[in-house]
Amino acid sequence: MRHGDNWQGDVLRDLRGGAQLPAQGPGGPQQPVPGPGAPAPAPGAADPAYGYPPQGPAGAAAAAVPPDYPQPQAQPYAQPQPQAAYAPAGRGQGAPAPESRPAVDRNLTGAGRKPRHGEPFAARALRAVRRTVSSSAAREVAEATRAAELLQQPVTTGRQIAVTSIRGGAGKSTVSALLGTTYAHYRQDPVLFVEADPALGSLPIRLGAETLRWTTGDVAGIVEPQMSLLDVTGYLVQLRDNAWLLPGSQGQIGAMLDTRSYERAMVALRRYFGVTVVDCETLPAEVARVALSASQARVLATPATLDGVSSTYAVLQWMQGLPPHVMASTVVVLTEQAPHSGIDLAEAARTLQAAGPSVHVLPYDRHLADGGRIRTELLAHSTRQTAARLAADVFQLSQKRH
């Protein structure tokens, strides 16, 4: 890995194995990454899968890519095999590497149903009619363009975004997947998902990972400063759109991740990726507190229920005693987990926002409620709009000096 002002360019050159020609990806040649301070590429045509323009002046061509973005038959670069010299501490030289395990047990592969669209057909048809007879389409395009411009801003150092919650089932893995997928699709620098929740987290399933091997705890004893990005990605799960996943476990009960291992892994990895989204343990776990304090932006997911809002409000009151930049860079996401919430969402959002953070409401989506791999083309229109606004808001907060 070379050091210099244009670290993003160095990263892409590592990805391409030092070749001077652009690498061929699923959507054709990838454009060079602008250096720090360079203007963002002009957005192009609207993307049907996300609801706002893809990156670069070739947006119209990118929008023609099928929305499910299938994996190419040939990888753009050869994944290196992990070497014994980089064996984690305690394994010993020449010790066997961990075996790959399926993200979903093979006995359960037939249990999943066919993915549903996030909203019924009637709702989609009604919205299409409204768009043809009103000016809402122009407003949506303008809003989408603004979000795309924010998402494509260059960074001088990698941004870390931590997502956590105060209880399980609040939707933090879903929010993490939506955020990281949005950044990976619309940015040109590499994006990393880190699962810092080893207690059978659902992030690999949400991202469509098929097998898991190396974990966050393993990589903490593997990555060395002299390694290139190609070396590092040999220990990660490759996803679509120039993104990688570092799982927290192999789906086994008893996996542990201590703060020292987490810190070592993040310090070693953050220089390789433009944006890192960390799916944390629930508060007040120690790793979650460390991740929140070390990140440039924080997302607190909470269920859109009375007890969820009440507990989150108590947490926000506690956070007001922390350094001011913590609250200033925090976003709360109210996740609707049923078609009709039992609370007044507008009033709940105003109450939470009065405590300091910005608040977004992630509406109920049938596709997200199924709990499987997130397919962006099946998300409801309102979900795509919310994901775009949320990703832009969080990324903008991560860029500010609080």
mmCIF file of C-alpha atoms in Angstrom:
data_model
loop_
_atom_site.group_PDB
_atom_site.id
_atom_site.type_symbol
_atom_site.label_atom_id
_atom_site.label_comp_id
_atom_site.label_asym_id
_atom_site.label_seq_id
_atom_site.Cartn_x
_atom_site.Cartn_y
_atom_site.Cartn_z
ATOM 1 C CA MET A 1 0.000 0.000 0.000
ATOM 2 C CA ARG A 2 1.513 3.322 -1.056
ATOM 3 C CA HIS A 3 1.232 6.438 1.048
ATOM 4 C CA GLY A 4 0.459 9.783 -0.523
ATOM 5 C CA ASP A 5 -2.093 12.524 -0.806
ATOM 6 C CA ASN A 6 -4.270 10.649 -3.244
ATOM 7 C CA TRP A 7 -4.825 7.604 -1.044
ATOM 8 C CA GLN A 8 -7.968 6.643 -2.960
ATOM 9 C CA GLY A 9 -6.013 6.368 -6.177
ATOM 10 C CA ASP A 10 -3.472 4.157 -4.422
ATOM 11 C CA VAL A 11 -6.272 1.911 -3.198
ATOM 12 C CA LEU A 12 -7.717 1.441 -6.664
ATOM 13 C CA ARG A 13 -4.285 0.729 -8.119
ATOM 14 C CA ASP A 14 -3.853 -1.983 -5.488
ATOM 15 C CA LEU A 15 -7.218 -3.418 -6.469
ATOM 16 C CA ARG A 16 -6.154 -3.571 -10.099
ATOM 17 C CA GLY A 17 -2.848 -5.215 -9.315
ATOM 18 C CA GLY A 18 -0.846 -2.192 -10.463
ATOM 19 C CA ALA A 19 -2.301 -2.139 -13.982
ATOM 20 C CA GLN A 20 -2.660 1.248 -15.615
ATOM 21 C CA LEU A 21 -5.860 0.392 -17.459
ATOM 22 C CA PRO A 22 -9.196 0.667 -15.660
ATOM 23 C CA ALA A 23 -10.532 -2.532 -14.153
ATOM 24 C CA GLN A 24 -13.639 -3.989 -15.698
ATOM 25 C CA GLY A 25 -16.489 -4.316 -13.211
ATOM 26 C CA PRO A 26 -20.101 -5.410 -13.499
ATOM 27 C CA GLY A 27 -21.047 -2.066 -15.047
ATOM 28 C CA GLY A 28 -18.034 -1.639 -17.341
ATOM 29 C CA PRO A 29 -14.797 0.278 -16.815
ATOM 30 C CA GLN A 30 -14.535 2.018 -13.479
ATOM 31 C CA GLN A 31 -13.604 5.673 -13.518
ATOM 32 C CA PRO A 32 -10.535 6.993 -11.692
ATOM 33 C CA VAL A 33 -11.131 8.215 -8.156
ATOM 34 C CA PRO A 34 -10.756 11.989 -7.687
ATOM 35 C CA GLY A 35 -8.091 13.098 -5.288
ATOM 36 C CA PRO A 36 -8.836 14.868 -2.013
ATOM 37 C CA GLY A 37 -10.643 18.132 -2.603
ATOM 38 C CA ALA A 38 -11.537 17.317 -6.201
ATOM 39 C CA PRO A 39 -15.118 18.082 -7.236
ATOM 40 C CA ALA A 40 -17.569 15.205 -7.234
ATOM 41 C CA PRO A 41 -18.577 13.795 -10.617
ATOM 42 C CA ALA A 42 -21.699 15.267 -12.108
ATOM 43 C CA PRO A 43 -24.695 13.013 -11.465
ATOM 44 C CA GLY A 44 -26.357 11.327 -14.374
ATOM 45 C CA ALA A 45 -29.711 9.743 -15.030
ATOM 46 C CA ALA A 46 -31.852 8.481 -12.184
ATOM 47 C CA ASP A 47 -31.158 4.931 -11.017
ATOM 48 C CA PRO A 48 -34.352 2.816 -10.849
ATOM 49 C CA ALA A 49 -32.962 0.593 -8.111
ATOM 50 C CA TYR A 50 -32.037 3.329 -5.674
ATOM 51 C CA GLY A 51 -34.192 6.256 -6.725
ATOM 52 C CA TYR A 52 -31.371 8.736 -7.246
ATOM 53 C CA PRO A 53 -28.601 9.221 -9.796
ATOM 54 C CA PRO A 54 -25.579 6.950 -10.023
ATOM 55 C CA GLN A 55 -22.119 8.413 -9.876
ATOM 56 C CA GLY A 56 -20.151 10.070 -12.650
ATOM 57 C CA PRO A 57 -21.004 11.710 -15.934
ATOM 58 C CA ALA A 58 -21.799 8.298 -17.394
ATOM 59 C CA GLY A 59 -24.871 8.069 -15.182
ATOM 60 C CA ALA A 60 -27.217 7.250 -18.025
ATOM 61 C CA ALA A 61 -25.126 4.243 -18.992
ATOM 62 C CA ALA A 62 -24.862 3.117 -15.388
ATOM 63 C CA ALA A 63 -28.618 3.354 -14.982
ATOM 64 C CA ALA A 64 -28.993 0.785 -17.749
ATOM 65 C CA VAL A 65 -27.325 -1.874 -15.606
ATOM 66 C CA PRO A 66 -29.914 -4.417 -14.404
ATOM 67 C CA PRO A 67 -31.060 -3.403 -10.914
ATOM 68 C CA ASP A 68 -30.085 -6.632 -9.197
ATOM 69 C CA TYR A 69 -26.438 -6.113 -10.220
ATOM 70 C CA PRO A 70 -25.498 -9.790 -10.770
ATOM 71 C CA GLN A 71 -21.982 -10.877 -9.934
ATOM 72 C CA PRO A 72 -19.696 -11.108 -12.992
ATOM 73 C CA GLN A 73 -18.494 -14.508 -14.089
ATOM 74 C CA ALA A 74 -14.867 -13.385 -13.980
ATOM 75 C CA GLN A 75 -13.580 -11.451 -10.993
ATOM 76 C CA PRO A 76 -11.823 -8.153 -11.780
ATOM 77 C CA TYR A 77 -8.783 -9.345 -9.877
ATOM 78 C CA ALA A 78 -7.484 -12.564 -8.408
ATOM 79 C CA GLN A 79 -8.163 -13.053 -4.717
ATOM 80 C CA PRO A 80 -4.928 -14.049 -2.962
ATOM 81 C CA GLN A 81 -4.850 -17.065 -0.727
ATOM 82 C CA PRO A 82 -4.176 -16.233 2.944
ATOM 83 C CA GLN A 83 -0.602 -17.079 3.813
ATOM 84 C CA ALA A 84 0.709 -18.831 6.893
ATOM 85 C CA ALA A 85 2.980 -15.853 7.608
ATOM 86 C CA TYR A 86 -0.120 -13.827 8.421
ATOM 87 C CA ALA A 87 -1.609 -16.427 10.756
ATOM 88 C CA PRO A 88 -3.452 -14.887 13.728
ATOM 89 C CA ALA A 89 -1.725 -14.743 17.053
ATOM 90 C CA GLY A 90 -2.027 -18.073 18.820
ATOM 91 C CA ARG A 91 -2.477 -20.159 15.661
ATOM 92 C CA GLY A 92 1.211 -20.786 15.170
ATOM 93 C CA GLN A 93 3.165 -20.917 11.963
ATOM 94 C CA GLY A 94 1.678 -23.298 9.441
ATOM 95 C CA ALA A 95 -1.487 -23.859 11.480
ATOM 96 C CA PRO A 96 -4.520 -24.607 9.310
ATOM 97 C CA ALA A 97 -6.740 -21.692 8.391
ATOM 98 C CA PRO A 98 -10.369 -21.764 9.512
ATOM 99 C CA GLU A 99 -12.718 -23.611 7.187
ATOM 100 C CA SER A 100 -15.425 -21.739 5.319
ATOM 101 C CA ARG A 101 -18.899 -22.157 6.723
ATOM 102 C CA PRO A 102 -22.203 -21.359 5.033
ATOM 103 C CA ALA A 103 -23.867 -18.151 6.202
ATOM 104 C CA VAL A 104 -27.165 -20.065 6.352
ATOM 105 C CA ASP A 105 -27.189 -23.697 7.444
ATOM 106 C CA ARG A 106 -27.814 -25.965 4.479
ATOM 107 C CA ASN A 107 -30.693 -27.586 6.351
ATOM 108 C CA LEU A 108 -32.495 -24.231 6.211
ATOM 109 C CA THR A 109 -31.857 -23.277 2.602
ATOM 110 C CA GLY A 110 -35.352 -24.375 1.585
ATOM 111 C CA ALA A 111 -37.077 -22.528 4.419
ATOM 112 C CA GLY A 112 -36.928 -19.110 2.800
ATOM 113 C CA ARG A 113 -39.768 -17.955 0.595
ATOM 114 C CA LYS A 114 -39.444 -16.127 -2.690
ATOM 115 C CA PRO A 115 -38.529 -12.482 -1.929
ATOM 116 C CA ARG A 116 -41.495 -10.126 -1.974
ATOM 117 C CA HIS A 117 -41.595 -6.589 -3.269
ATOM 118 C CA GLY A 118 -41.525 -4.024 -0.512
ATOM 119 C CA GLU A 119 -44.941 -2.609 -1.412
ATOM 120 C CA PRO A 120 -48.049 -4.136 -3.042
ATOM 121 C CA PHE A 121 -48.596 -3.881 -6.770
ATOM 122 C CA ALA A 122 -51.597 -1.566 -6.302
ATOM 123 C CA ALA A 123 -49.480 0.956 -4.398
ATOM 124 C CA ARG A 124 -46.802 0.908 -7.091
ATOM 125 C CA ALA A 125 -49.376 1.392 -9.851
ATOM 126 C CA LEU A 126 -51.039 4.286 -8.020
ATOM 127 C CA ARG A 127 -47.715 6.041 -7.525
ATOM 128 C CA ALA A 128 -46.882 5.646 -11.219
ATOM 129 C CA VAL A 129 -50.181 7.294 -12.161
ATOM 130 C CA ARG A 130 -49.614 10.161 -9.760
ATOM 131 C CA ARG A 131 -46.155 10.794 -11.153
ATOM 132 C CA THR A 132 -47.562 11.222 -14.666
ATOM 133 C CA VAL A 133 -50.182 13.809 -13.658
ATOM 134 C CA SER A 134 -48.244 15.840 -11.089
ATOM 135 C CA SER A 135 -44.951 17.649 -10.689
ATOM 136 C CA SER A 136 -43.736 15.300 -7.955
ATOM 137 C CA ALA A 137 -41.348 13.534 -10.354
ATOM 138 C CA ALA A 138 -39.318 16.702 -10.877
ATOM 139 C CA ARG A 139 -39.095 17.298 -7.140
ATOM 140 C CA GLU A 140 -37.963 13.718 -6.566
ATOM 141 C CA VAL A 141 -35.235 14.030 -9.183
ATOM 142 C CA ALA A 142 -34.017 17.296 -7.652
ATOM 143 C CA GLU A 143 -33.920 15.765 -4.184
ATOM 144 C CA ALA A 144 -32.205 12.652 -5.508
ATOM 145 C CA THR A 145 -29.563 14.738 -7.250
ATOM 146 C CA ARG A 146 -28.756 16.625 -4.054
ATOM 147 C CA ALA A 147 -28.399 13.354 -2.146
ATOM 148 C CA ALA A 148 -26.118 11.917 -4.836
ATOM 149 C CA GLU A 149 -23.863 14.974 -4.739
ATOM 150 C CA LEU A 150 -23.431 14.580 -0.982
ATOM 151 C CA LEU A 151 -22.763 10.854 -1.251
ATOM 152 C CA GLN A 152 -20.053 11.357 -3.881
ATOM 153 C CA GLN A 153 -17.973 13.884 -1.948
ATOM 154 C CA PRO A 154 -14.302 12.859 -1.821
ATOM 155 C CA VAL A 155 -12.668 12.076 1.517
ATOM 156 C CA THR A 156 -9.076 12.561 2.607
ATOM 157 C CA THR A 157 -9.184 9.779 5.206
ATOM 158 C CA GLY A 158 -11.518 6.839 5.626
ATOM 159 C CA ARG A 159 -14.826 7.540 7.382
ATOM 160 C CA GLN A 160 -16.089 5.185 10.092
ATOM 161 C CA ILE A 161 -19.836 5.014 10.740
ATOM 162 C CA ALA A 162 -21.047 2.983 13.724
ATOM 163 C CA VAL A 163 -24.590 1.593 13.884
ATOM 164 C CA THR A 164 -25.938 0.315 17.184
ATOM 165 C CA SER A 165 -29.133 0.005 19.219
ATOM 166 C CA ILE A 166 -30.232 -0.376 22.795
ATOM 167 C CA ARG A 167 -31.786 -3.817 22.260
ATOM 168 C CA GLY A 168 -31.873 -6.670 19.791
ATOM 169 C CA GLY A 169 -34.399 -6.670 16.985
ATOM 170 C CA ALA A 170 -34.261 -2.902 16.532
ATOM 171 C CA GLY A 171 -33.141 -3.170 12.894
ATOM 172 C CA LYS A 172 -29.502 -2.121 13.270
ATOM 173 C CA SER A 173 -28.198 -4.779 10.875
ATOM 174 C CA THR A 174 -30.838 -3.762 8.334
ATOM 175 C CA VAL A 175 -29.852 -0.099 8.690
ATOM 176 C CA SER A 176 -26.159 -1.035 8.415
ATOM 177 C CA ALA A 177 -26.820 -2.988 5.225
ATOM 178 C CA LEU A 178 -28.848 -0.166 3.661
ATOM 179 C CA LEU A 179 -26.202 2.426 4.511
ATOM 180 C CA GLY A 180 -23.217 0.437 3.281
ATOM 181 C CA THR A 181 -24.965 -0.732 0.118
ATOM 182 C CA THR A 182 -25.821 2.859 -0.764
ATOM 183 C CA TYR A 183 -22.233 4.041 -0.240
ATOM 184 C CA ALA A 184 -20.811 1.092 -2.178
ATOM 185 C CA HIS A 185 -23.017 1.719 -5.192
ATOM 186 C CA TYR A 186 -22.565 5.460 -5.468
ATOM 187 C CA ARG A 187 -18.955 5.909 -4.388
ATOM 188 C CA GLN A 188 -15.863 4.852 -6.303
ATOM 189 C CA ASP A 189 -13.645 4.076 -3.332
ATOM 190 C CA PRO A 190 -13.861 0.699 -1.549
ATOM 191 C CA VAL A 191 -16.444 0.232 1.195
ATOM 192 C CA LEU A 192 -16.096 -2.145 4.141
ATOM 193 C CA PHE A 193 -18.801 -3.716 6.310
ATOM 194 C CA VAL A 194 -17.515 -4.739 9.737
ATOM 195 C CA GLU A 195 -19.660 -6.923 11.966
ATOM 196 C CA ALA A 196 -18.667 -6.093 15.521
ATOM 197 C CA ASP A 197 -21.563 -8.134 16.888
ATOM 198 C CA PRO A 198 -20.409 -11.747 17.150
ATOM 199 C CA ALA A 199 -23.621 -12.917 18.830
ATOM 200 C CA LEU A 200 -25.134 -14.526 15.722
ATOM 201 C CA GLY A 201 -25.517 -11.245 13.860
ATOM 202 C CA SER A 202 -27.629 -11.104 10.708
ATOM 203 C CA LEU A 203 -25.503 -8.729 8.632
ATOM 204 C CA PRO A 204 -23.974 -11.475 6.382
ATOM 205 C CA ILE A 205 -27.466 -12.766 5.557
ATOM 206 C CA ARG A 206 -28.718 -9.255 4.814
ATOM 207 C CA LEU A 207 -25.801 -8.699 2.433
ATOM 208 C CA GLY A 208 -26.234 -12.022 0.645
ATOM 209 C CA ALA A 209 -22.933 -13.576 1.772
ATOM 210 C CA GLU A 210 -22.880 -17.308 1.025
ATOM 211 C CA THR A 211 -19.896 -18.450 3.100
ATOM 212 C CA LEU A 212 -17.953 -17.067 6.055
ATOM 213 C CA ARG A 213 -14.357 -17.773 6.997
ATOM 214 C CA TRP A 214 -12.147 -15.175 8.652
ATOM 215 C CA THR A 215 -13.717 -13.080 11.422
ATOM 216 C CA THR A 216 -12.990 -9.716 13.003
ATOM 217 C CA GLY A 217 -11.149 -11.418 15.845
ATOM 218 C CA ASP A 218 -9.011 -13.404 13.375
ATOM 219 C CA VAL A 219 -8.094 -10.408 11.236
ATOM 220 C CA ALA A 220 -6.964 -8.465 14.303
ATOM 221 C CA GLY A 221 -3.977 -10.801 14.449
ATOM 222 C CA ILE A 222 -3.413 -10.990 10.697
ATOM 223 C CA VAL A 223 -3.259 -7.559 9.101
ATOM 224 C CA GLU A 224 0.158 -5.928 9.066
ATOM 225 C CA PRO A 225 1.017 -2.343 8.013
ATOM 226 C CA GLN A 226 3.094 -3.489 5.032
ATOM 227 C CA MET A 227 0.239 -5.469 3.468
ATOM 228 C CA SER A 228 -1.453 -4.259 0.289
ATOM 229 C CA LEU A 229 -5.178 -4.077 -0.227
ATOM 230 C CA LEU A 230 -4.986 -7.265 -2.293
ATOM 231 C CA ASP A 231 -3.490 -9.067 0.692
ATOM 232 C CA VAL A 232 -6.152 -7.698 3.014
ATOM 233 C CA THR A 233 -9.142 -8.527 0.812
ATOM 234 C CA GLY A 234 -8.016 -12.153 0.709
ATOM 235 C CA TYR A 235 -9.404 -12.391 4.255
ATOM 236 C CA LEU A 236 -12.696 -10.599 3.505
ATOM 237 C CA VAL A 237 -15.966 -11.647 1.886
ATOM 238 C CA GLN A 238 -16.300 -9.931 -1.476
ATOM 239 C CA LEU A 239 -19.678 -8.326 -2.166
ATOM 240 C CA ARG A 240 -21.044 -6.346 -5.093
ATOM 241 C CA ASP A 241 -20.088 -2.802 -6.081
ATOM 242 C CA ASN A 242 -16.536 -2.721 -4.726
ATOM 243 C CA ALA A 243 -17.588 -3.683 -1.190
ATOM 244 C CA TRP A 244 -16.290 -6.244 1.314
ATOM 245 C CA LEU A 245 -17.558 -7.803 4.524
ATOM 246 C CA LEU A 246 -15.663 -8.775 7.657
ATOM 247 C CA PRO A 247 -18.036 -10.998 9.684
ATOM 248 C CA GLY A 248 -18.068 -11.108 13.456
ATOM 249 C CA SER A 249 -18.458 -14.883 13.705
ATOM 250 C CA GLN A 250 -19.129 -17.979 11.637
ATOM 251 C CA GLY A 251 -22.678 -18.259 12.906
ATOM 252 C CA GLN A 252 -21.581 -20.106 16.036
ATOM 253 C CA ILE A 253 -22.623 -19.407 19.599
ATOM 254 C CA GLY A 254 -19.768 -18.478 21.901
ATOM 255 C CA ALA A 255 -17.749 -16.293 19.518
ATOM 256 C CA MET A 256 -16.174 -13.410 21.391
ATOM 257 C CA LEU A 257 -14.747 -10.062 20.351
ATOM 258 C CA ASP A 258 -12.886 -7.940 22.867
ATOM 259 C CA THR A 259 -12.158 -4.243 22.574
ATOM 260 C CA ARG A 260 -8.437 -4.771 22.035
ATOM 261 C CA SER A 261 -9.029 -7.024 19.016
ATOM 262 C CA TYR A 262 -11.632 -4.652 17.617
ATOM 263 C CA GLU A 263 -9.349 -1.630 17.948
ATOM 264 C CA ARG A 264 -6.428 -3.456 16.353
ATOM 265 C CA ALA A 265 -8.543 -4.621 13.417
ATOM 266 C CA MET A 266 -10.055 -1.179 12.778
ATOM 267 C CA VAL A 267 -6.737 0.677 13.022
ATOM 268 C CA ALA A 268 -5.229 -1.742 10.512
ATOM 269 C CA LEU A 269 -8.153 -1.706 8.059
ATOM 270 C CA ARG A 270 -9.435 1.859 8.021
ATOM 271 C CA ARG A 271 -6.737 3.210 5.702
ATOM 272 C CA TYR A 272 -7.775 0.852 2.897
ATOM 273 C CA PHE A 273 -11.449 1.880 2.649
ATOM 274 C CA GLY A 274 -13.205 5.163 1.940
ATOM 275 C CA VAL A 275 -16.182 4.317 4.159
ATOM 276 C CA THR A 276 -16.462 1.657 6.850
ATOM 277 C CA VAL A 277 -19.886 0.787 8.272
ATOM 278 C CA VAL A 278 -19.683 -1.000 11.628
ATOM 279 C CA ASP A 279 -22.622 -3.099 12.803
ATOM 280 C CA CYS A 280 -22.032 -2.941 16.573
ATOM 281 C CA GLU A 281 -23.233 -4.848 19.560
ATOM 282 C CA THR A 282 -26.170 -3.382 21.439
ATOM 283 C CA LEU A 283 -25.484 -0.769 24.076
ATOM 284 C CA PRO A 284 -24.053 -0.695 26.706
ATOM 285 C CA ALA A 285 -21.660 -3.436 25.507
ATOM 286 C CA GLU A 286 -18.013 -2.411 25.740
ATOM 287 C CA VAL A 287 -17.167 -2.952 22.050
ATOM 288 C CA ALA A 288 -20.177 -0.835 21.050
ATOM 289 C CA ARG A 289 -19.025 2.027 23.273
ATOM 290 C CA VAL A 290 -15.517 1.863 21.797
ATOM 291 C CA ALA A 291 -16.890 1.791 18.246
ATOM 292 C CA LEU A 292 -19.131 4.797 18.894
ATOM 293 C CA SER A 293 -16.314 6.852 20.379
ATOM 294 C CA ALA A 294 -13.920 6.043 17.507
ATOM 295 C CA SER A 295 -16.363 6.768 14.660
ATOM 296 C CA GLN A 296 -16.962 10.023 12.831
ATOM 297 C CA ALA A 297 -20.739 9.452 12.734
ATOM 298 C CA ARG A 298 -23.128 7.343 14.802
ATOM 299 C CA VAL A 299 -26.503 5.797 14.024
ATOM 300 C CA LEU A 300 -28.840 4.633 16.770
ATOM 301 C CA ALA A 301 -31.551 2.273 15.502
ATOM 302 C CA THR A 302 -34.708 1.907 17.555
ATOM 303 C CA PRO A 303 -38.041 0.166 16.938
ATOM 304 C CA ALA A 304 -40.966 2.486 16.291
ATOM 305 C CA THR A 305 -42.752 1.445 19.487
ATOM 306 C CA LEU A 306 -43.538 3.293 22.689
ATOM 307 C CA ASP A 307 -41.000 1.359 24.754
ATOM 308 C CA GLY A 308 -38.374 1.693 22.014
ATOM 309 C CA VAL A 309 -38.800 5.460 21.789
ATOM 310 C CA SER A 310 -38.874 5.809 25.583
ATOM 311 C CA SER A 311 -35.651 3.823 26.035
ATOM 312 C CA THR A 312 -33.921 5.717 23.233
ATOM 313 C CA TYR A 313 -34.926 9.046 24.760
ATOM 314 C CA ALA A 314 -33.320 7.953 28.046
ATOM 315 C CA VAL A 315 -30.116 7.050 26.175
ATOM 316 C CA LEU A 316 -30.087 10.452 24.463
ATOM 317 C CA GLN A 317 -30.479 12.171 27.828
ATOM 318 C CA TRP A 318 -27.416 10.250 29.025
ATOM 319 C CA MET A 319 -25.475 11.161 25.876
ATOM 320 C CA GLN A 320 -25.969 14.862 26.605
ATOM 321 C CA GLY A 321 -23.373 14.437 29.349
ATOM 322 C CA LEU A 322 -20.779 13.253 26.803
ATOM 323 C CA PRO A 323 -18.579 15.580 24.718
ATOM 324 C CA PRO A 324 -20.800 17.729 22.447
ATOM 325 C CA HIS A 325 -19.459 16.250 19.198
ATOM 326 C CA VAL A 326 -20.936 12.844 20.072
ATOM 327 C CA MET A 327 -24.518 14.091 20.016
ATOM 328 C CA ALA A 328 -23.868 16.428 17.084
ATOM 329 C CA SER A 329 -22.796 13.490 14.907
ATOM 330 C CA THR A 330 -25.577 11.102 15.966
ATOM 331 C CA VAL A 331 -28.611 10.105 13.896
ATOM 332 C CA VAL A 332 -31.609 8.187 15.247
ATOM 333 C CA VAL A 333 -33.502 5.835 12.908
ATOM 334 C CA LEU A 334 -37.018 4.812 13.903
ATOM 335 C CA THR A 335 -37.690 1.477 12.190
ATOM 336 C CA GLU A 336 -41.310 0.508 11.540
ATOM 337 C CA GLN A 337 -41.613 -3.253 11.969
ATOM 338 C CA ALA A 338 -45.363 -3.499 11.361
ATOM 339 C CA PRO A 339 -47.644 -1.905 8.729
ATOM 340 C CA HIS A 340 -49.293 0.342 11.333
ATOM 341 C CA SER A 341 -47.284 1.747 14.219
ATOM 342 C CA GLY A 342 -48.900 2.057 17.599
ATOM 343 C CA ILE A 343 -47.427 5.508 18.158
ATOM 344 C CA ASP A 344 -47.531 8.922 16.526
ATOM 345 C CA LEU A 345 -44.295 8.786 14.534
ATOM 346 C CA ALA A 346 -44.196 12.524 13.842
ATOM 347 C CA GLU A 347 -44.552 13.341 17.543
ATOM 348 C CA ALA A 348 -41.983 10.686 18.501
ATOM 349 C CA ALA A 349 -39.505 12.094 15.969
ATOM 350 C CA ARG A 350 -39.993 15.631 17.300
ATOM 351 C CA THR A 351 -39.445 14.470 20.889
ATOM 352 C CA LEU A 352 -36.236 12.634 20.047
ATOM 353 C CA GLN A 353 -34.964 15.446 17.840
ATOM 354 C CA ALA A 354 -35.435 17.912 20.700
ATOM 355 C CA ALA A 355 -32.774 15.953 22.600
ATOM 356 C CA GLY A 356 -30.174 16.819 19.949
ATOM 357 C CA PRO A 357 -29.824 14.298 17.104
ATOM 358 C CA SER A 358 -31.427 14.279 13.671
ATOM 359 C CA VAL A 359 -34.165 11.656 13.252
ATOM 360 C CA HIS A 360 -35.205 9.544 10.259
ATOM 361 C CA VAL A 361 -38.163 7.149 10.007
ATOM 362 C CA LEU A 362 -37.548 3.931 8.072
ATOM 363 C CA PRO A 363 -41.048 2.898 6.948
ATOM 364 C CA TYR A 364 -42.400 -0.624 7.047
ATOM 365 C CA ASP A 365 -41.256 -2.600 4.034
ATOM 366 C CA ARG A 366 -42.454 -6.126 3.279
ATOM 367 C CA HIS A 367 -39.152 -7.012 1.631
ATOM 368 C CA LEU A 368 -37.119 -5.938 4.676
ATOM 369 C CA ALA A 369 -39.545 -7.683 7.010
ATOM 370 C CA ASP A 370 -38.743 -11.052 5.390
ATOM 371 C CA GLY A 371 -35.275 -10.902 6.975
ATOM 372 C CA GLY A 372 -33.297 -12.287 4.025
ATOM 373 C CA ARG A 373 -30.879 -10.784 1.549
ATOM 374 C CA ILE A 374 -31.730 -7.169 0.718
ATOM 375 C CA ARG A 375 -32.368 -6.700 -3.008
ATOM 376 C CA THR A 376 -32.494 -2.992 -3.742
ATOM 377 C CA GLU A 377 -34.817 -3.369 -6.727
ATOM 378 C CA LEU A 378 -37.450 -4.945 -4.459
ATOM 379 C CA LEU A 379 -37.407 -2.200 -1.853
ATOM 380 C CA ALA A 380 -40.431 0.057 -1.602
ATOM 381 C CA HIS A 381 -40.066 3.488 -3.159
ATOM 382 C CA SER A 382 -40.328 5.185 0.250
ATOM 383 C CA THR A 383 -37.610 2.889 1.630
ATOM 384 C CA ARG A 384 -35.206 3.822 -1.174
ATOM 385 C CA GLN A 385 -35.873 7.513 -0.621
ATOM 386 C CA THR A 386 -35.308 7.172 3.127
ATOM 387 C CA ALA A 387 -32.086 5.185 2.599
ATOM 388 C CA ALA A 388 -30.759 7.886 0.269
ATOM 389 C CA ARG A 389 -31.545 10.726 2.662
ATOM 390 C CA LEU A 390 -30.206 8.809 5.653
ATOM 391 C CA ALA A 391 -26.941 7.852 3.923
ATOM 392 C CA ALA A 392 -26.384 11.434 2.752
ATOM 393 C CA ASP A 393 -27.153 12.877 6.203
ATOM 394 C CA VAL A 394 -24.848 10.449 8.007
ATOM 395 C CA PHE A 395 -22.027 10.893 5.515
ATOM 396 C CA GLN A 396 -22.277 14.683 5.753
ATOM 397 C CA LEU A 397 -22.047 14.452 9.550
ATOM 398 C CA SER A 398 -18.963 12.249 9.249
ATOM 399 C CA GLN A 399 -17.260 14.958 7.175
ATOM 400 C CA LYS A 400 -17.849 17.786 9.651
ATOM 401 C CA ARG A 401 -15.433 18.959 12.294
ATOM 402 C CA HIS A 402 -17.540 18.983 15.442
#
